[in-house]
Amino acid sequence: MSDARRRRRGAVARLASTAAVALTAVVGAAPVPASAVAITPCPWRATTVASGLGSLENLGFDGAGTMLVSRTVGSSGQLYRLTPDGTGSTLLPNVAAPGSITVADGAAYFTTGNNFLSGIFGNKNGSIARVDLGTGAPTTIATKLTMPNGMVRLPDGSFVVSRNIGWTTGLTRISADGTRESRLAPAVTMANGLTYDPARGTVIASMDLHPVSTLALVDINDPAHIRTVDLGLFGLFGFPDDLTVGPDGLIYLAMDGGDIVRIDPDRHAACILASGLFGSTSVRFGAGPGWDPHALYSTDLFGTIRKLTPTTG
């Protein structure tokens, strides 16, 4: 069997397995708002930056001209780097089931152990690690985590990670040195992608195994204060994944089901930037030389990186 067919089968199996879990998890889902946001089309132009890279989970920019992606090729995971001309190379090999990437202070922070079976069986084989972007030297920050999927690094240096599969899902806050952890906002369950909005002082989580696709905005200074955004029409099989806050203050969300969506939580509105991008996992705006700061870059389960730009006229 070709590598391409294995990647397709693996990606379809991931979505099918997640759907099966979803069907059994709905009864315990947290309540969501009664009315969904108003959703309209606002198509952006999508072009391919690179393809055939394995299965891609997340991306980030180092600000100096390099895109970083977490990818799995066969059974091997790694952090991979890409230059604007499409040239790629391995930054860190042998990373077990890499997940989210956050770049700060000359380093890339990332999760490992983002594995479906780890979530199902509650295996504590996940971690938060750091790689120095100058030297390439890795450091482990926190261990014994279960399926850390999304991750954000907060202004105080602490982390929030998400888990969307298993008996105890949701958000965990971990100290900057990795020695302490606590449950954050227990009402937020089945959390997948995470981003931090400094303007609102909130951690924004996508909740992907609910009857409707939902975002939760958690006030980091008062975690009991949670605002939810109901994306409605995507339903159980939209699979909201990773997300980011754009320069305009709006939320941009990748959906495994194939849509890239922009959400304005204050106006209770959203629009679909692109459809049919099946397996989309993460989105980030370009940063650094050679990467368009006005463009949204996306990854997917089939190894494709795309650039989405606003259309004119």
Tab-separated table of N, CA and C in Angstrom, residues 18 41 58 92-93 100 110 114 133 156 188 210 248 268 289 297 304 311:
chain	number	residue	atom	x	y	z
A	18	THR	N	-13.393	8.979	16.090
A	18	THR	CA	-13.864	10.103	16.891
A	18	THR	C	-15.378	10.227	16.824
A	41	PRO	N	-21.512	32.831	3.958
A	41	PRO	CA	-20.265	32.574	3.232
A	41	PRO	C	-19.483	33.863	3.008
A	58	ASN	N	-0.556	20.491	13.568
A	58	ASN	CA	-0.518	21.861	14.063
A	58	ASN	C	0.604	22.628	13.383
A	92	LEU	N	13.122	18.331	14.731
A	92	LEU	CA	13.265	17.397	15.847
A	92	LEU	C	12.637	16.067	15.451
A	93	PRO	N	13.427	14.991	15.360
A	93	PRO	CA	12.876	13.686	14.984
A	93	PRO	C	12.348	12.921	16.194
A	100	SER	N	0.058	20.231	19.636
A	100	SER	CA	0.061	21.673	19.451
A	100	SER	C	1.468	22.264	19.546
A	110	PHE	N	5.744	22.360	22.619
A	110	PHE	CA	4.859	21.442	21.911
A	110	PHE	C	4.423	20.299	22.825
A	114	ASN	N	-0.267	12.913	21.851
A	114	ASN	CA	-1.610	13.256	21.377
A	114	ASN	C	-2.137	12.090	20.532
A	133	LEU	N	15.131	27.010	19.395
A	133	LEU	CA	15.165	27.178	17.948
A	133	LEU	C	16.546	27.579	17.433
A	156	ASP	N	2.002	34.383	32.192
A	156	ASP	CA	2.839	34.081	33.352
A	156	ASP	C	3.744	32.875	33.130
A	188	VAL	N	-16.090	22.935	30.918
A	188	VAL	CA	-15.644	22.818	29.526
A	188	VAL	C	-15.157	21.387	29.300
A	210	HIS	N	-19.735	17.598	20.783
A	210	HIS	CA	-21.009	18.057	21.317
A	210	HIS	C	-22.068	18.022	20.210
A	248	ASP	N	-7.371	41.091	13.594
A	248	ASP	CA	-8.614	41.850	13.717
A	248	ASP	C	-9.385	41.532	14.984
A	268	HIS	N	-22.167	37.980	17.374
A	268	HIS	CA	-22.911	36.726	17.265
A	268	HIS	C	-23.057	36.327	15.792
A	289	PRO	N	9.571	36.950	7.827
A	289	PRO	CA	9.912	37.176	6.420
A	289	PRO	C	9.414	36.050	5.517
A	297	TYR	N	-2.808	30.457	7.161
A	297	TYR	CA	-2.202	29.202	6.710
A	297	TYR	C	-2.841	28.041	7.485
A	304	THR	N	-1.222	18.455	3.695
A	304	THR	CA	-1.239	19.648	2.848
A	304	THR	C	-1.244	20.919	3.690
A	311	THR	N	-10.499	37.440	-0.874
A	311	THR	CA	-10.760	37.764	-2.279
A	311	THR	C	-11.192	39.221	-2.362
